[in-house]
PDB file of C-alpha atoms and ligand atoms in Angstrom:
ATOM      1  CA  MET A   1      17.248  -3.299   2.527  1.00  0.00           C
ATOM      2  CA  PHE A   2      13.907  -2.809   4.491  1.00  0.00           C
ATOM      3  CA  GLY A   3      13.834  -0.330   7.209  1.00  0.00           C
ATOM      4  CA  LEU A   4      10.475  -1.247   8.893  1.00  0.00           C
ATOM      5  CA  ILE A   5       6.825  -2.187   8.007  1.00  0.00           C
ATOM      6  CA  ASP A   6       5.536   1.035   6.554  1.00  0.00           C
ATOM      7  CA  HIS A   7       1.967  -0.099   6.407  1.00  0.00           C
ATOM      8  CA  VAL A   8      -0.487  -3.111   5.896  1.00  0.00           C
ATOM      9  CA  GLY A   9      -2.907  -2.388   3.249  1.00  0.00           C
ATOM     10  CA  VAL A  10      -6.665  -3.459   3.770  1.00  0.00           C
ATOM     11  CA  ALA A  11      -9.066  -3.598   0.945  1.00  0.00           C
ATOM     12  CA  VAL A  12     -12.653  -2.311   2.074  1.00  0.00           C
ATOM     13  CA  LYS A  13     -16.054  -2.007   0.343  1.00  0.00           C
ATOM     14  CA  ASP A  14     -17.272   0.766   2.604  1.00  0.00           C
ATOM     15  CA  LEU A  15     -14.405   3.317   3.539  1.00  0.00           C
ATOM     16  CA  ASP A  16     -16.404   5.156   6.087  1.00  0.00           C
ATOM     17  CA  ALA A  17     -17.568   2.090   7.842  1.00  0.00           C
ATOM     18  CA  ALA A  18     -13.826   1.065   8.045  1.00  0.00           C
ATOM     19  CA  ILE A  19     -12.863   4.448   9.358  1.00  0.00           C
ATOM     20  CA  GLN A  20     -15.485   3.914  12.028  1.00  0.00           C
ATOM     21  CA  LEU A  21     -13.886   0.612  13.050  1.00  0.00           C
ATOM     22  CA  TYR A  22     -10.288   1.649  12.733  1.00  0.00           C
ATOM     23  CA  GLU A  23     -10.291   5.181  14.135  1.00  0.00           C
ATOM     24  CA  THR A  24     -13.295   5.266  16.548  1.00  0.00           C
ATOM     25  CA  THR A  25     -13.500   1.605  17.845  1.00  0.00           C
ATOM     26  CA  LEU A  26      -9.835   0.639  17.528  1.00  0.00           C
ATOM     27  CA  GLY A  27      -8.551   4.134  18.298  1.00  0.00           C
ATOM     28  CA  MET A  28      -5.959   4.658  15.611  1.00  0.00           C
ATOM     29  CA  PRO A  29      -5.545   8.337  14.839  1.00  0.00           C
ATOM     30  CA  LEU A  30      -6.583   9.060  11.062  1.00  0.00           C
ATOM     31  CA  VAL A  31      -3.899  11.127   9.723  1.00  0.00           C
ATOM     32  CA  HIS A  32      -4.411  11.426   5.974  1.00  0.00           C
ATOM     33  CA  ARG A  33      -7.127  10.859   3.216  1.00  0.00           C
ATOM     34  CA  GLU A  34      -6.509  10.952  -0.441  1.00  0.00           C
ATOM     35  CA  THR A  35      -7.720   9.785  -3.621  1.00  0.00           C
ATOM     36  CA  VAL A  36      -4.951   8.133  -5.513  1.00  0.00           C
ATOM     37  CA  GLU A  37      -5.937   7.793  -9.191  1.00  0.00           C
ATOM     38  CA  GLU A  38      -2.772   6.179 -10.195  1.00  0.00           C
ATOM     39  CA  GLN A  39      -3.630   3.028  -8.131  1.00  0.00           C
ATOM     40  CA  GLY A  40      -7.289   3.379  -8.555  1.00  0.00           C
ATOM     41  CA  VAL A  41      -8.126   3.842  -4.858  1.00  0.00           C
ATOM     42  CA  GLU A  42      -9.495   6.220  -2.177  1.00  0.00           C
ATOM     43  CA  ALA A  43      -7.281   5.560   0.571  1.00  0.00           C
ATOM     44  CA  VAL A  44      -6.715   6.609   4.198  1.00  0.00           C
ATOM     45  CA  LEU A  45      -3.759   6.217   6.576  1.00  0.00           C
ATOM     46  CA  LEU A  46      -4.003   5.803  10.219  1.00  0.00           C
ATOM     47  CA  ASP A  47      -1.251   5.901  12.739  1.00  0.00           C
ATOM     48  CA  VAL A  48       0.066   2.691  14.608  1.00  0.00           C
ATOM     49  CA  GLY A  49       3.194   3.908  16.279  1.00  0.00           C
ATOM     50  CA  PRO A  50       5.744   4.857  13.532  1.00  0.00           C
ATOM     51  CA  CYS A  51       3.746   2.597  11.025  1.00  0.00           C
ATOM     52  CA  HIS A  52       0.268   2.735   9.403  1.00  0.00           C
ATOM     53  CA  VAL A  53      -2.914   0.861   8.330  1.00  0.00           C
ATOM     54  CA  GLU A  54      -3.767   1.856   4.905  1.00  0.00           C
ATOM     55  CA  LEU A  55      -7.597   1.371   4.146  1.00  0.00           C
ATOM     56  CA  LEU A  56      -8.156   1.048   0.434  1.00  0.00           C
ATOM     57  CA  ARG A  57     -11.547   1.500  -1.388  1.00  0.00           C
ATOM     58  CA  PRO A  58     -11.503   0.850  -5.153  1.00  0.00           C
ATOM     59  CA  LEU A  59     -12.678   3.563  -7.313  1.00  0.00           C
ATOM     60  CA  GLY A  60     -13.958   0.895  -9.839  1.00  0.00           C
ATOM     61  CA  GLU A  61     -14.497  -2.919 -10.148  1.00  0.00           C
ATOM     62  CA  LYS A  62     -11.740  -2.907 -12.743  1.00  0.00           C
ATOM     63  CA  THR A  63      -9.069  -1.434 -10.806  1.00  0.00           C
ATOM     64  CA  PRO A  64      -6.697  -3.842  -8.977  1.00  0.00           C
ATOM     65  CA  VAL A  65      -8.170  -3.464  -5.621  1.00  0.00           C
ATOM     66  CA  GLY A  66     -11.823  -3.715  -7.168  1.00  0.00           C
ATOM     67  CA  LYS A  67     -10.729  -7.004  -8.682  1.00  0.00           C
ATOM     68  CA  PHE A  68      -9.337  -8.384  -5.539  1.00  0.00           C
ATOM     69  CA  LEU A  69     -12.471  -7.397  -3.657  1.00  0.00           C
ATOM     70  CA  THR A  70     -14.595  -9.311  -6.301  1.00  0.00           C
ATOM     71  CA  ARG A  71     -12.281 -12.172  -5.986  1.00  0.00           C
ATOM     72  CA  LYS A  72     -11.577 -12.486  -2.228  1.00  0.00           C
ATOM     73  CA  GLY A  73     -13.828  -9.941  -0.448  1.00  0.00           C
ATOM     74  CA  PRO A  74     -12.558  -7.519   2.091  1.00  0.00           C
ATOM     75  CA  GLY A  75      -9.351  -8.142   3.970  1.00  0.00           C
ATOM     76  CA  LEU A  76      -5.752  -7.888   4.221  1.00  0.00           C
ATOM     77  CA  HIS A  77      -4.477  -6.845   0.610  1.00  0.00           C
ATOM     78  CA  HIS A  78      -0.696  -5.902   0.936  1.00  0.00           C
ATOM     79  CA  VAL A  79       2.385  -5.480   3.198  1.00  0.00           C
ATOM     80  CA  ALA A  80       4.479  -2.341   2.472  1.00  0.00           C
ATOM     81  CA  TYR A  81       8.159  -2.187   3.613  1.00  0.00           C
ATOM     82  CA  ARG A  82       9.888   1.319   3.923  1.00  0.00           C
ATOM     83  CA  VAL A  83      13.136   1.792   2.008  1.00  0.00           C
ATOM     84  CA  GLU A  84      15.338   4.920   1.963  1.00  0.00           C
ATOM     85  CA  ASP A  85      16.072   4.653  -1.793  1.00  0.00           C
ATOM     86  CA  ILE A  86      13.601   3.032  -3.826  1.00  0.00           C
ATOM     87  CA  GLU A  87      15.640   2.980  -7.051  1.00  0.00           C
ATOM     88  CA  ALA A  88      18.512   1.291  -5.215  1.00  0.00           C
ATOM     89  CA  ALA A  89      16.070  -1.163  -3.658  1.00  0.00           C
ATOM     90  CA  LEU A  90      14.420  -2.041  -7.033  1.00  0.00           C
ATOM     91  CA  ALA A  91      17.994  -2.504  -8.599  1.00  0.00           C
ATOM     92  CA  GLU A  92      18.859  -4.770  -5.705  1.00  0.00           C
ATOM     93  CA  LEU A  93      15.726  -6.725  -6.149  1.00  0.00           C
ATOM     94  CA  LYS A  94      16.136  -7.152  -9.819  1.00  0.00           C
ATOM     95  CA  ALA A  95      19.890  -8.322  -9.404  1.00  0.00           C
ATOM     96  CA  ARG A  96      18.298 -10.859  -6.946  1.00  0.00           C
ATOM     97  CA  ASP A  97      15.901 -11.841  -9.646  1.00  0.00           C
ATOM     98  CA  VAL A  98      12.812 -11.087  -7.697  1.00  0.00           C
ATOM     99  CA  GLU A  99       9.879 -10.828 -10.103  1.00  0.00           C
ATOM    100  CA  LEU A 100       8.462  -7.336  -9.905  1.00  0.00           C
ATOM    101  CA  ILE A 101       5.059  -5.853 -10.909  1.00  0.00           C
ATOM    102  CA  ASP A 102       6.628  -2.226 -11.113  1.00  0.00           C
ATOM    103  CA  ALA A 103      10.043  -1.984 -12.610  1.00  0.00           C
ATOM    104  CA  GLU A 104      10.036   1.641 -12.008  1.00  0.00           C
ATOM    105  CA  PRO A 105       8.689   3.557  -9.039  1.00  0.00           C
ATOM    106  CA  ARG A 106       5.188   5.072  -9.212  1.00  0.00           C
ATOM    107  CA  THR A 107       3.321   7.651  -7.135  1.00  0.00           C
ATOM    108  CA  GLY A 108       1.758   6.307  -3.699  1.00  0.00           C
ATOM    109  CA  ILE A 109      -0.220   7.884  -1.083  1.00  0.00           C
ATOM    110  CA  ARG A 110       1.048  11.219   0.509  1.00  0.00           C
ATOM    111  CA  GLY A 111       3.602  11.957  -2.024  1.00  0.00           C
ATOM    112  CA  SER A 112       5.498   8.654  -1.586  1.00  0.00           C
ATOM    113  CA  ARG A 113       7.082   6.687  -4.293  1.00  0.00           C
ATOM    114  CA  VAL A 114       6.176   2.993  -4.339  1.00  0.00           C
ATOM    115  CA  ALA A 115       6.772  -0.173  -6.240  1.00  0.00           C
ATOM    116  CA  PHE A 116       5.105  -3.745  -5.875  1.00  0.00           C
ATOM    117  CA  LEU A 117       6.810  -6.889  -6.114  1.00  0.00           C
ATOM    118  CA  HIS A 118       4.778  -9.862  -7.734  1.00  0.00           C
ATOM    119  CA  PRO A 119       2.944 -12.120  -5.241  1.00  0.00           C
ATOM    120  CA  ARG A 120       4.374 -15.106  -7.237  1.00  0.00           C
ATOM    121  CA  ALA A 121       7.874 -13.987  -5.896  1.00  0.00           C
ATOM    122  CA  THR A 122       6.721 -13.775  -2.219  1.00  0.00           C
ATOM    123  CA  ASP A 123       4.725 -16.823  -1.498  1.00  0.00           C
ATOM    124  CA  GLY A 124       1.375 -15.150  -2.367  1.00  0.00           C
ATOM    125  CA  VAL A 125       1.941 -11.851  -0.219  1.00  0.00           C
ATOM    126  CA  LEU A 126       1.385  -8.928  -2.256  1.00  0.00           C
ATOM    127  CA  THR A 127       4.526  -6.800  -1.158  1.00  0.00           C
ATOM    128  CA  GLU A 128       5.232  -2.979  -1.659  1.00  0.00           C
ATOM    129  CA  ILE A 129       8.200  -0.985  -1.021  1.00  0.00           C
ATOM    130  CA  VAL A 130       7.676   2.630  -0.220  1.00  0.00           C
ATOM    131  CA  GLU A 131       9.925   5.507  -0.209  1.00  0.00           C
ATOM    132  CA  PRO A 132       8.121   8.261   1.979  1.00  0.00           C
ATOM    133  CA  ALA A 133       8.010  11.842   0.709  1.00  0.00           C
ATOM    134  CA  GLU A 134      10.691  13.773   2.723  1.00  0.00           C
ATOM    135  CA  ASP A 135       8.620  15.427   5.176  1.00  0.00           C
ATOM    136  CA  HIS A 136       6.961  12.067   6.480  1.00  0.00           C
TER     137      HIS A 136
HETATM  138 CO1   CO B 201       0.130   0.570   0.192  1.00  0.00          CO
END
């Protein structure tokens, strides 16, 4: 079902400082920056081979990532697996009784379609599945 790890999501308080670390110090090319209103974040993608690091700055304290930062502080937020067909993947997960946060796909970064599995179903790891836009 899962093609590869598409990205790991990292919650940050200061996006520019995080970019300084990942792009300049660690040398990962920054390939995309976008405000994703639907997820309440400003996000950037940095390339790591065919995969990415996704840095997430919450747009407010009441957003999911904002609440995460308040509760746990900056750090690893989620793991995202790439799928070819997100509807098929969601149907398969439902058939396997995996608890979902998103029963239907929603808009992700860079035109992707994404859905989250509930961390209760995945040993505490917030898990995302992502179908990239066709040109990525
Ligand atoms: Co993500």
